[in-house]
PDB file of C-alpha atoms and ligand atoms in Angstrom:
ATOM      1  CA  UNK A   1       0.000   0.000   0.000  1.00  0.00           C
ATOM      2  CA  UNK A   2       1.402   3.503  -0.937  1.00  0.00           C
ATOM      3  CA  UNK A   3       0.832   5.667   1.643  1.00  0.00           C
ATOM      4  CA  UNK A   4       1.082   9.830   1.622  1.00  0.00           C
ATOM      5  CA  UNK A   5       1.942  10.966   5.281  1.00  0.00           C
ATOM      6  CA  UNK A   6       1.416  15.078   5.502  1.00  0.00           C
ATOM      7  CA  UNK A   7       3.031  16.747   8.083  1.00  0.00           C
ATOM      8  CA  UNK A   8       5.291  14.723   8.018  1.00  0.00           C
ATOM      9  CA  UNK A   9       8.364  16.996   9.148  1.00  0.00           C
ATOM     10  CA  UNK A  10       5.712  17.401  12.289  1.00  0.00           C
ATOM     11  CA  UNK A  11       6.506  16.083  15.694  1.00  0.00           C
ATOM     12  CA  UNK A  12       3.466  13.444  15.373  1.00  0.00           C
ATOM     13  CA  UNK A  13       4.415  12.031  11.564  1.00  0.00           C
ATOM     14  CA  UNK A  14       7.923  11.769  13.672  1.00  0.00           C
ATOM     15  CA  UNK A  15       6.839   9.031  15.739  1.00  0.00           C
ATOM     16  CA  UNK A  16       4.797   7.198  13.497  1.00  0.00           C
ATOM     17  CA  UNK A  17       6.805   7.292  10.527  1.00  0.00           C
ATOM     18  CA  UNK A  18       9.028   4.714  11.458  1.00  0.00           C
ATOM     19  CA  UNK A  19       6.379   1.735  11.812  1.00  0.00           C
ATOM     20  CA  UNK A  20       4.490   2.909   8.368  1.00  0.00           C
ATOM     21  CA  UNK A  21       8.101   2.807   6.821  1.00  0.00           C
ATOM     22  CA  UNK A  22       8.484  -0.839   7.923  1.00  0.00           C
ATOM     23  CA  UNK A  23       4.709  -2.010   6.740  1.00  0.00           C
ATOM     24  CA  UNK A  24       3.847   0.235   3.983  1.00  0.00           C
ATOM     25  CA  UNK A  25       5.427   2.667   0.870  1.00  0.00           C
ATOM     26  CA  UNK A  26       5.793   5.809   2.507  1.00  0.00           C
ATOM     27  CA  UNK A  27       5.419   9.483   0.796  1.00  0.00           C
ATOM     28  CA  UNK A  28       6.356  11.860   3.119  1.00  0.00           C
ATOM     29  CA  UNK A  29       6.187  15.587   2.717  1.00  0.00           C
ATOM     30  CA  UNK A  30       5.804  18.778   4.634  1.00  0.00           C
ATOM     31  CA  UNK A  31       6.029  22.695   3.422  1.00  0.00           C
ATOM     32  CA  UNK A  32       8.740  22.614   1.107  1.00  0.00           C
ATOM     33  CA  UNK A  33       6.977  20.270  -0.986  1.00  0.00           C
ATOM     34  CA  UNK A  34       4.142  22.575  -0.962  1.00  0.00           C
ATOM     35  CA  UNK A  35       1.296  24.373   0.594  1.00  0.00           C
ATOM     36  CA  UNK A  36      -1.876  22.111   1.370  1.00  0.00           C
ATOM     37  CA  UNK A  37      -3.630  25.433   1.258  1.00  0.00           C
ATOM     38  CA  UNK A  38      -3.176  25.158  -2.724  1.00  0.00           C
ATOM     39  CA  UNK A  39      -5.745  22.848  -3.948  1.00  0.00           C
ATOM     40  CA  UNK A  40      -3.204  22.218  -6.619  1.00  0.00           C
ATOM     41  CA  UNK A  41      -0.580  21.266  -4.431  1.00  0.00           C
ATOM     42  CA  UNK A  42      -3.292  19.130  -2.901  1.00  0.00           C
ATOM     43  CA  UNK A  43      -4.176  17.470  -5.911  1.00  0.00           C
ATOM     44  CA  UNK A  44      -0.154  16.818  -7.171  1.00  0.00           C
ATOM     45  CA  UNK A  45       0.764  15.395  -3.339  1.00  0.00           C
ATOM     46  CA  UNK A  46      -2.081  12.509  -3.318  1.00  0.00           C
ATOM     47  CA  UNK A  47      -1.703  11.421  -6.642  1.00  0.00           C
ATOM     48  CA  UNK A  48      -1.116   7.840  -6.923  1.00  0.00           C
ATOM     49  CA  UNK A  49      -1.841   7.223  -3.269  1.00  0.00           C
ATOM     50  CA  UNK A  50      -3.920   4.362  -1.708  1.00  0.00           C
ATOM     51  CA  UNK A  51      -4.217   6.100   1.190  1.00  0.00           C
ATOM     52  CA  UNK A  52      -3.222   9.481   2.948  1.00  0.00           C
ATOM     53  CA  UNK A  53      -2.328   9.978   6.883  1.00  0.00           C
ATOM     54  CA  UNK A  54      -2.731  13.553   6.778  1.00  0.00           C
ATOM     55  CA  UNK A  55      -1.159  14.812   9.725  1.00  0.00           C
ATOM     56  CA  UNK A  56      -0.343  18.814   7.964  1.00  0.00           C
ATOM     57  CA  UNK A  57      -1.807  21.234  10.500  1.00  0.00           C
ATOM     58  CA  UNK A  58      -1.676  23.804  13.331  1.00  0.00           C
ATOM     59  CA  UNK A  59      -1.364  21.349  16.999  1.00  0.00           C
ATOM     60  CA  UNK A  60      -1.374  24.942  19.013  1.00  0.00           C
ATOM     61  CA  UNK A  61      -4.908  24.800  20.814  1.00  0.00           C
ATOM     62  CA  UNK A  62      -4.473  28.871  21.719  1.00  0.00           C
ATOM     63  CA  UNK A  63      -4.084  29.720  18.063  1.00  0.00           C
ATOM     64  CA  UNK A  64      -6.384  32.446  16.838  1.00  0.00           C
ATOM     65  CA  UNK A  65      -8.746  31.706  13.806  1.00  0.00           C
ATOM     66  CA  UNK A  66      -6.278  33.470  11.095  1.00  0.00           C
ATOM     67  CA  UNK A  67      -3.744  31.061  12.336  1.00  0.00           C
ATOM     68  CA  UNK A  68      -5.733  28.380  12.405  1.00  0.00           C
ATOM     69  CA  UNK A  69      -7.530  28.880   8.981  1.00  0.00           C
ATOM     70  CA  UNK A  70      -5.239  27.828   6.408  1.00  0.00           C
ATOM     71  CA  UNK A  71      -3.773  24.476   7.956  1.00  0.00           C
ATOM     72  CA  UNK A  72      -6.764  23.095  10.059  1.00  0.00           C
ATOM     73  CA  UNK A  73     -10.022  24.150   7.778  1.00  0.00           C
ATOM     74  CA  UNK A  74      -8.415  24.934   3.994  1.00  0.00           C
ATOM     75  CA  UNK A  75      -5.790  22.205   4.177  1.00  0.00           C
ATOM     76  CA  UNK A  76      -8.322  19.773   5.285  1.00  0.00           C
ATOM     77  CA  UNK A  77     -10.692  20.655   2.338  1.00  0.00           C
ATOM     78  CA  UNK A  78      -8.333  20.319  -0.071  1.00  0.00           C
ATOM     79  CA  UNK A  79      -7.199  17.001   0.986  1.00  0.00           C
ATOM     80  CA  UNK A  80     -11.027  15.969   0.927  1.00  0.00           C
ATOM     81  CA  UNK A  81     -11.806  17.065  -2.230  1.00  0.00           C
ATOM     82  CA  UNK A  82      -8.826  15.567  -4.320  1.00  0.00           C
ATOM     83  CA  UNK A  83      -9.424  12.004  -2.160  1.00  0.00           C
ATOM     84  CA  UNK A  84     -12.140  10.706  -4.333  1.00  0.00           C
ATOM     85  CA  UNK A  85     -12.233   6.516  -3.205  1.00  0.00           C
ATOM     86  CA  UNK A  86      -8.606   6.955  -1.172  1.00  0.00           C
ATOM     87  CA  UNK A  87      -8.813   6.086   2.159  1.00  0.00           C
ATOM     88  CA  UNK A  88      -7.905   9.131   4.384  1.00  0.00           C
ATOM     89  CA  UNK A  89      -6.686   9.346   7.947  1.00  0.00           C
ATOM     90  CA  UNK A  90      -7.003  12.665   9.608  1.00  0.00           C
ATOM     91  CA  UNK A  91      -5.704  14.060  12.991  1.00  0.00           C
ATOM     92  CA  UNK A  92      -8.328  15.272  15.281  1.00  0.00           C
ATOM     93  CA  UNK A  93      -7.792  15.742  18.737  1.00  0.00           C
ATOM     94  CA  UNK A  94      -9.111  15.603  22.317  1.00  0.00           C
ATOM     95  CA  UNK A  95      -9.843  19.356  22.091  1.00  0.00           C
ATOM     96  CA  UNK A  96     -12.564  18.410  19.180  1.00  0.00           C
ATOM     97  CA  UNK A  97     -14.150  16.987  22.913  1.00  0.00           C
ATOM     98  CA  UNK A  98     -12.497  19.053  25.097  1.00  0.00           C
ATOM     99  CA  UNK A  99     -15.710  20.517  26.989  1.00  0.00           C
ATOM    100  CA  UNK A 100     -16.727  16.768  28.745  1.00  0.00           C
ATOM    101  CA  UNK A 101     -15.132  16.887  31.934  1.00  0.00           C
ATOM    102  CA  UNK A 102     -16.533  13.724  33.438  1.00  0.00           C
ATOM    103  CA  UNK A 103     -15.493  10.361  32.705  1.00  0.00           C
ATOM    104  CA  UNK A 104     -16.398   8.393  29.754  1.00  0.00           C
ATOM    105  CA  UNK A 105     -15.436  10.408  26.764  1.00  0.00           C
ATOM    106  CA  UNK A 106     -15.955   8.183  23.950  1.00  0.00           C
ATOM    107  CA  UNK A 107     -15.799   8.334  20.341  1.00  0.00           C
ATOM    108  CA  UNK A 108     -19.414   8.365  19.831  1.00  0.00           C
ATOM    109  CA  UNK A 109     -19.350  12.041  22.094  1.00  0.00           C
ATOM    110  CA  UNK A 110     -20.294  14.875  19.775  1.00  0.00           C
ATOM    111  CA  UNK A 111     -18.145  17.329  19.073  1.00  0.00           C
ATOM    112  CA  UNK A 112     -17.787  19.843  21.875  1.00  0.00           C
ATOM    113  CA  UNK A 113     -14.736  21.828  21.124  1.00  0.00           C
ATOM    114  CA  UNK A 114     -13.195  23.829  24.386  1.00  0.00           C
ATOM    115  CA  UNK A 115     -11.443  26.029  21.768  1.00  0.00           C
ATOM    116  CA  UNK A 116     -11.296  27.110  18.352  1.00  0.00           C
ATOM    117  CA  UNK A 117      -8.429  25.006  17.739  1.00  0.00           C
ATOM    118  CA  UNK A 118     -10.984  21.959  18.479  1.00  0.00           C
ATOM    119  CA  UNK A 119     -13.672  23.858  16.518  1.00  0.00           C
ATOM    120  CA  UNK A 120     -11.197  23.238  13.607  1.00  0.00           C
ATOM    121  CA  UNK A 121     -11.090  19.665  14.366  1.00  0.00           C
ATOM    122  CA  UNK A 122     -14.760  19.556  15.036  1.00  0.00           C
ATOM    123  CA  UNK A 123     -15.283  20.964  11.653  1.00  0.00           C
ATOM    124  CA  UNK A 124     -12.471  18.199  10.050  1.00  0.00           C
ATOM    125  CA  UNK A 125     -14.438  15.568  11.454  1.00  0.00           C
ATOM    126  CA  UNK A 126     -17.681  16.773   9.958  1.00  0.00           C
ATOM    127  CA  UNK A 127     -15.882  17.271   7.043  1.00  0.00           C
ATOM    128  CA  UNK A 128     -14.361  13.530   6.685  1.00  0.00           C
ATOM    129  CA  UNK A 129     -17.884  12.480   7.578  1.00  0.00           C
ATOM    130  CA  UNK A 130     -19.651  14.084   4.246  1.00  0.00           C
ATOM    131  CA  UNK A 131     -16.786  12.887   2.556  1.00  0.00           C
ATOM    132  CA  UNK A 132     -17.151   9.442   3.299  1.00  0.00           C
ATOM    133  CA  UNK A 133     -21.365  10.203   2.666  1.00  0.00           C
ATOM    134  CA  UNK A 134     -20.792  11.786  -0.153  1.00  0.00           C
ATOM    135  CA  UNK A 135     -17.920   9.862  -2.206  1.00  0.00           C
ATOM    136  CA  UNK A 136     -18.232   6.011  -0.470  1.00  0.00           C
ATOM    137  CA  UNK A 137     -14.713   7.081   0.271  1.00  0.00           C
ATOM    138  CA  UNK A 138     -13.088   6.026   3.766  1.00  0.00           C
ATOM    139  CA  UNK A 139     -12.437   8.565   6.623  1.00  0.00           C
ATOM    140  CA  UNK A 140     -11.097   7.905   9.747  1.00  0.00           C
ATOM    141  CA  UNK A 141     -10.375  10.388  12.306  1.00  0.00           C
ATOM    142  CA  UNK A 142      -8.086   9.831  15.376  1.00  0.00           C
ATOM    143  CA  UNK A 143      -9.050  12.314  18.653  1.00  0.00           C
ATOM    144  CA  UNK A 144      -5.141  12.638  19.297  1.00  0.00           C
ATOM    145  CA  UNK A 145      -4.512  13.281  23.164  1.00  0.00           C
ATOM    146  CA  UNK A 146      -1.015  14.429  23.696  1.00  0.00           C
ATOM    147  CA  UNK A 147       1.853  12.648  21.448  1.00  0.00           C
ATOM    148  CA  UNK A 148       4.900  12.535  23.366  1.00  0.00           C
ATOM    149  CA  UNK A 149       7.248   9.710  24.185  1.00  0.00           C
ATOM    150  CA  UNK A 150       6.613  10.241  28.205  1.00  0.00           C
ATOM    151  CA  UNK A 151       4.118  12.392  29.366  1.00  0.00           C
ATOM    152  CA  UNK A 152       4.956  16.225  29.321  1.00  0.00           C
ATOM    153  CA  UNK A 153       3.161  17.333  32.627  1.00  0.00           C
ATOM    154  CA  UNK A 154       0.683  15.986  35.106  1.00  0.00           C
ATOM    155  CA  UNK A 155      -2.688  17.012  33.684  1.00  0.00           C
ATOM    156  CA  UNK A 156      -1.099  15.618  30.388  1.00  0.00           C
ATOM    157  CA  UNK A 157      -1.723  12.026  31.994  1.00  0.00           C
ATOM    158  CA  UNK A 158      -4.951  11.230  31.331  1.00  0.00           C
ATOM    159  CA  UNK A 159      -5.048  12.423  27.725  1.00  0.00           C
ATOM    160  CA  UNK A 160      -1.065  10.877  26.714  1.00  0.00           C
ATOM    161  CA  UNK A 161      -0.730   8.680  23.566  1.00  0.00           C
ATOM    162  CA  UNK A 162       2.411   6.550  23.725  1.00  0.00           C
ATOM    163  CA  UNK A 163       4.514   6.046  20.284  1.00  0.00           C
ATOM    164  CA  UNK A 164       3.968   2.749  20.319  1.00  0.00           C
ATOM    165  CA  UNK A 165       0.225   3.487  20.874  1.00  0.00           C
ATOM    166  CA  UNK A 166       0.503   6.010  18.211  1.00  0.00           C
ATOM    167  CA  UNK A 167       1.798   3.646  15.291  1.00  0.00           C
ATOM    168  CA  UNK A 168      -0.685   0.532  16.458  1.00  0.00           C
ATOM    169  CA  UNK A 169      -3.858   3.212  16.397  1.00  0.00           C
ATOM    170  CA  UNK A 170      -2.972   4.807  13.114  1.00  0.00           C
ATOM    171  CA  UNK A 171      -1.865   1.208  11.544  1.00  0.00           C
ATOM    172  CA  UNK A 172      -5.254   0.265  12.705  1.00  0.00           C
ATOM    173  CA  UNK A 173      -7.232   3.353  10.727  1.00  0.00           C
ATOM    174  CA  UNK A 174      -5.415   2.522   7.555  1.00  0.00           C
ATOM    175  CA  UNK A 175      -6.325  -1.076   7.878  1.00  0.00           C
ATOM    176  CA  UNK A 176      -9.757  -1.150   9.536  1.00  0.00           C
ATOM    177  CA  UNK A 177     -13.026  -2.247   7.571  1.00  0.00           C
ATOM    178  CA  UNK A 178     -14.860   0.943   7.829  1.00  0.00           C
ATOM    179  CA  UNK A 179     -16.286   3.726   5.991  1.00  0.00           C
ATOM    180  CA  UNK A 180     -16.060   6.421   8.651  1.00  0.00           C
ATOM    181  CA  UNK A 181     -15.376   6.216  12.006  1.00  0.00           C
ATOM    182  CA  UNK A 182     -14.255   8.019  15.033  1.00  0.00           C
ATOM    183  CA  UNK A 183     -11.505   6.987  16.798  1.00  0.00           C
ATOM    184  CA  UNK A 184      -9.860   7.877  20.761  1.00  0.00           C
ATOM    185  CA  UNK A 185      -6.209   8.282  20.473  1.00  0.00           C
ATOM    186  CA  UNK A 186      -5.203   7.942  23.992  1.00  0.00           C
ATOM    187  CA  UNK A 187      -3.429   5.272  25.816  1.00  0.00           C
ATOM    188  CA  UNK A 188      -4.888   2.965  28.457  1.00  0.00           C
ATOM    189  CA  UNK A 189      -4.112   5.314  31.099  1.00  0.00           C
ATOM    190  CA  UNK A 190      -5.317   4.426  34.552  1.00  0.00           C
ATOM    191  CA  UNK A 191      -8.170   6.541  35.831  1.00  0.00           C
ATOM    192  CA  UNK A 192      -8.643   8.748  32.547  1.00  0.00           C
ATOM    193  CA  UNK A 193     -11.991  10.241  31.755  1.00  0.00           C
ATOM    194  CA  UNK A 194     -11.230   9.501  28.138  1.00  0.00           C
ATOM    195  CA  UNK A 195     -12.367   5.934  27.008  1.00  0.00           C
ATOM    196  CA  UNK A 196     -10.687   3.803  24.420  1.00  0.00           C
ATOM    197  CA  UNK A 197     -13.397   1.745  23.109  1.00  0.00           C
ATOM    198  CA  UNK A 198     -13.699   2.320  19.428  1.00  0.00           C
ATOM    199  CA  UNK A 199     -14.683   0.508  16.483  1.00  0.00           C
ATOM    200  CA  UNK A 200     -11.266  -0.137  14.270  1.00  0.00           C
ATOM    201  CA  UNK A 201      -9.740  -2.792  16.751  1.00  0.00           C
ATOM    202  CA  UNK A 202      -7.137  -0.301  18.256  1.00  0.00           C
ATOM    203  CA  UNK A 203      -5.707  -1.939  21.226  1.00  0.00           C
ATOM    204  CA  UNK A 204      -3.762   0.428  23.800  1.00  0.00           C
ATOM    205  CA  UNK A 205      -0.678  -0.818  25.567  1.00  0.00           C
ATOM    206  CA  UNK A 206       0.095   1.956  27.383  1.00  0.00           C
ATOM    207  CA  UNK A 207      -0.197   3.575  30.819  1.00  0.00           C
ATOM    208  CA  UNK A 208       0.706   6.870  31.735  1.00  0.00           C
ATOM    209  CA  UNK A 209       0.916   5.550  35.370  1.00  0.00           C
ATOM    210  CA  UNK A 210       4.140   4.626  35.539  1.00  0.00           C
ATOM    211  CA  UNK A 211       5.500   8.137  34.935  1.00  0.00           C
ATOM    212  CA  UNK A 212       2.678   9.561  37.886  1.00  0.00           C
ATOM    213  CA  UNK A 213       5.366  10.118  40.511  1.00  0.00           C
ATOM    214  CA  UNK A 214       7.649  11.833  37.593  1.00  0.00           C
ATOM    215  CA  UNK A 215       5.753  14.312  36.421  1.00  0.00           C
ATOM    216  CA  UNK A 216       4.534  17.938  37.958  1.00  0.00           C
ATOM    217  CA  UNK A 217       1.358  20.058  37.290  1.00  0.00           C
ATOM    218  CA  UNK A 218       2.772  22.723  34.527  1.00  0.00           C
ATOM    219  CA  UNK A 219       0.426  26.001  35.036  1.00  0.00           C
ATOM    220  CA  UNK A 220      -1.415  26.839  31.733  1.00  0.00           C
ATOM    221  CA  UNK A 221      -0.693  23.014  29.901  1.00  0.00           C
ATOM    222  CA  UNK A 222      -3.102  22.963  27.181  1.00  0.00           C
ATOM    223  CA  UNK A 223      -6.560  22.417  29.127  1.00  0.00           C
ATOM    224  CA  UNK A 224      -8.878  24.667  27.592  1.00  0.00           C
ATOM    225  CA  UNK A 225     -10.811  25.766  30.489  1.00  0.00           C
ATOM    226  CA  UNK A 226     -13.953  27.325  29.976  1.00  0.00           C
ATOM    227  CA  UNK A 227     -16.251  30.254  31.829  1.00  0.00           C
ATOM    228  CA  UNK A 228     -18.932  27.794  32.268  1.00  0.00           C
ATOM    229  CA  UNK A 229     -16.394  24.595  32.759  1.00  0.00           C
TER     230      UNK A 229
HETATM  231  N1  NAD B   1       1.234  16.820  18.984  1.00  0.00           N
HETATM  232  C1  NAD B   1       0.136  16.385  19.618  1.00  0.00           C
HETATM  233  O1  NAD B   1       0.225  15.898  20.783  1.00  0.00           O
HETATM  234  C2  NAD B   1      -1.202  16.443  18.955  1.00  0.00           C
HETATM  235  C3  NAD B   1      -2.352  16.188  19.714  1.00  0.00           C
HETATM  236  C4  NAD B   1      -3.605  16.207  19.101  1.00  0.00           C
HETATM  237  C5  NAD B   1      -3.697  16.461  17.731  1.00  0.00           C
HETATM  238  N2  NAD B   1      -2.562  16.729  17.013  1.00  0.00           N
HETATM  239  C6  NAD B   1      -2.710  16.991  15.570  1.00  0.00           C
HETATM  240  O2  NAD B   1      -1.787  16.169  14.873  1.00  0.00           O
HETATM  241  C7  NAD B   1      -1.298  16.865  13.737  1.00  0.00           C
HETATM  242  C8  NAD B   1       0.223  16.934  13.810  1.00  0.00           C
HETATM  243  O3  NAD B   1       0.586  17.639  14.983  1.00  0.00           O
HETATM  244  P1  NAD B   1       2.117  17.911  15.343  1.00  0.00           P
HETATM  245  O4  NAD B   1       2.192  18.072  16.805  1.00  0.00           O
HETATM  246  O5  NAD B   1       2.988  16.933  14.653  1.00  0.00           O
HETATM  247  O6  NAD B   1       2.314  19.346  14.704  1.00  0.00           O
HETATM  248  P2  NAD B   1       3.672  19.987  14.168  1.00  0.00           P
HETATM  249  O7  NAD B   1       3.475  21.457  14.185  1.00  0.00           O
HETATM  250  O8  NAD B   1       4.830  19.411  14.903  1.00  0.00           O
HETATM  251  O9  NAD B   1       3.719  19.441  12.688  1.00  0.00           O
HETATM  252  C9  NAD B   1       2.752  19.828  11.758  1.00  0.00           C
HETATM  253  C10 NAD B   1       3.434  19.868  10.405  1.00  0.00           C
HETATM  254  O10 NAD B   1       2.440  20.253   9.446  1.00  0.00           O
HETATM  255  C11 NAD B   1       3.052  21.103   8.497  1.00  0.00           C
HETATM  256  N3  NAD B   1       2.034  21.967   7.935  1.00  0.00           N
HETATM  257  C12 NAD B   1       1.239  22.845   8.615  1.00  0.00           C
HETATM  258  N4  NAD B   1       0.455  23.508   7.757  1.00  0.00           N
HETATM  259  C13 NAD B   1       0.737  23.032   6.513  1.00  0.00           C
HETATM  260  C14 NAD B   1       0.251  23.339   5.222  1.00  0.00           C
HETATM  261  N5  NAD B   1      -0.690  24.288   5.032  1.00  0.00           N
HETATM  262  N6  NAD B   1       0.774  22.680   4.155  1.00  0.00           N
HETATM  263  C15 NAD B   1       1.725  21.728   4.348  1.00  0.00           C
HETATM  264  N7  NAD B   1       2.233  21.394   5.555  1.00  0.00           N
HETATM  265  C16 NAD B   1       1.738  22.052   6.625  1.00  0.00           C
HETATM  266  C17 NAD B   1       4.095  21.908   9.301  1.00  0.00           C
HETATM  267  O11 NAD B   1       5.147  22.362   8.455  1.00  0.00           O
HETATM  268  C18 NAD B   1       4.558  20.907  10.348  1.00  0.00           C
HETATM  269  O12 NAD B   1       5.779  20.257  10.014  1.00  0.00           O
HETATM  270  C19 NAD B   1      -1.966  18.234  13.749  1.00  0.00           C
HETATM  271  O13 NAD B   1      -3.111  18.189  12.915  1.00  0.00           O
HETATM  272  C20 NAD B   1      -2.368  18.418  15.183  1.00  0.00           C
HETATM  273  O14 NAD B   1      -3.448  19.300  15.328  1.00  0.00           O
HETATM  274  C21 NAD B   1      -1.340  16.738  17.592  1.00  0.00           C
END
């Protein structure tokens, strides 16, 4: 399978990139070779592609909307509407959710973005869904918690996605028998409002537990906190 992986100079694409390289033709870009914002760029990138892990956008959930606008909402588009029957793997993210704060997040949630970063992904998961509707195309999209290799601070815990998570889940939406689906990308961290069932036979590994006594609280982390949270 010939796979195009977007962002791909990204700190995600980083991690996962490896374990597509060992299972699958890889074609990985980024900026220089060309801005997703141009449909024609778009169009030149997934040609010849079974599938696309598009992974191209803005992570920075305190963007504004003009920063936000050409990665996360044009870029997404464009990848959309040059996809036709390819399969297509986008990056959503926890903060497409972000407004649940008791337990049992699960895919099926609807979108309640905490910010407009997760409006953006909110949007790229309604998006992939008329896509799919429309075309008979495939869409999956992965709610992304935080991607590091350990987790980056202590409110970080609940929501961390370990690399070796990260490959099996993504693997998983390029491989899965679906048409559209909606997928958690966490790990199976211990006492984490955020669920992992989902319906493309991703199995997490991973605990963030271990790392509990290792990590502090770090003042403004990415938790979108709301007026009315
Ligand atoms: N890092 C995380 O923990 C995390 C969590 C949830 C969701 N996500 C999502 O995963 C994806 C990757 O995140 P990341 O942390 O690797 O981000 P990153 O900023 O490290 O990498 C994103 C890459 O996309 C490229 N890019 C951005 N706009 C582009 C455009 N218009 N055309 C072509 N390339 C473009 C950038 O050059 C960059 O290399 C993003 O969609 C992000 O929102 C990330």
């Amino acid at each position: 399978m010939r796979i195009l992986v977007t962002g791909a100079a990204g700190s995600v694409a980083q991690q996962v990139l490896p374990a597509l390289k060992r299972r699958y033709e890889v074609r990985p870009v980024d900026l220089p070779d060309g801005d997703l914002s141009d449909p024609g760029v778009a169009r030149r990138l997934v040609h010849g592609v079974d599938a696309i892990v598009h992974l191209a956008g803005n992570p920075d959930p305190a963007a504004s909307w003009e920063d936000l606008h050409r990665s996360n909402i044009v870029g997404v588009t464009n990848i959309l509407a040059v996809a036709g029957g390819t399969r297509v793997v986008l990056a959503s993210s926890v903060h497409a959710v972000g407004q649940y704060r008791l337990g049992g997040v699960d895919a099926q949630r609807p979108a309640a973005p905490c910010c407009n970063y997760g409006a953006t992904k909110a949007f790229a998961e309604a998006a992939a869904q008329a896509h799919a509707y429309q075309t008979g195309g495939t869409a999956i999209c992965l709610r992304l918690g935080a991607c590091t290799p350990t987790p980056p601070a202590r409110q970080a815990l609940e929501l961390w996605l370990a690399p070796e998570d990260l490959q099996q889940l993504v693997i998983r939406a390029l491989e899965a028998p679906a048409r559209f689906a909606i997928a958690p990308g966490v790990s199976a961290n211990s006492g984490s409002r955020w669920s992992t069932a989902n319906t493309i036979g991703y199995r997490p590994a991973k605990d963030s537990a271990q790392y509990r006594t290792q990590v502090d609280d770090v003042p403004g982390w990415a938790t979108c906190e709301g007026a009315t949270a």
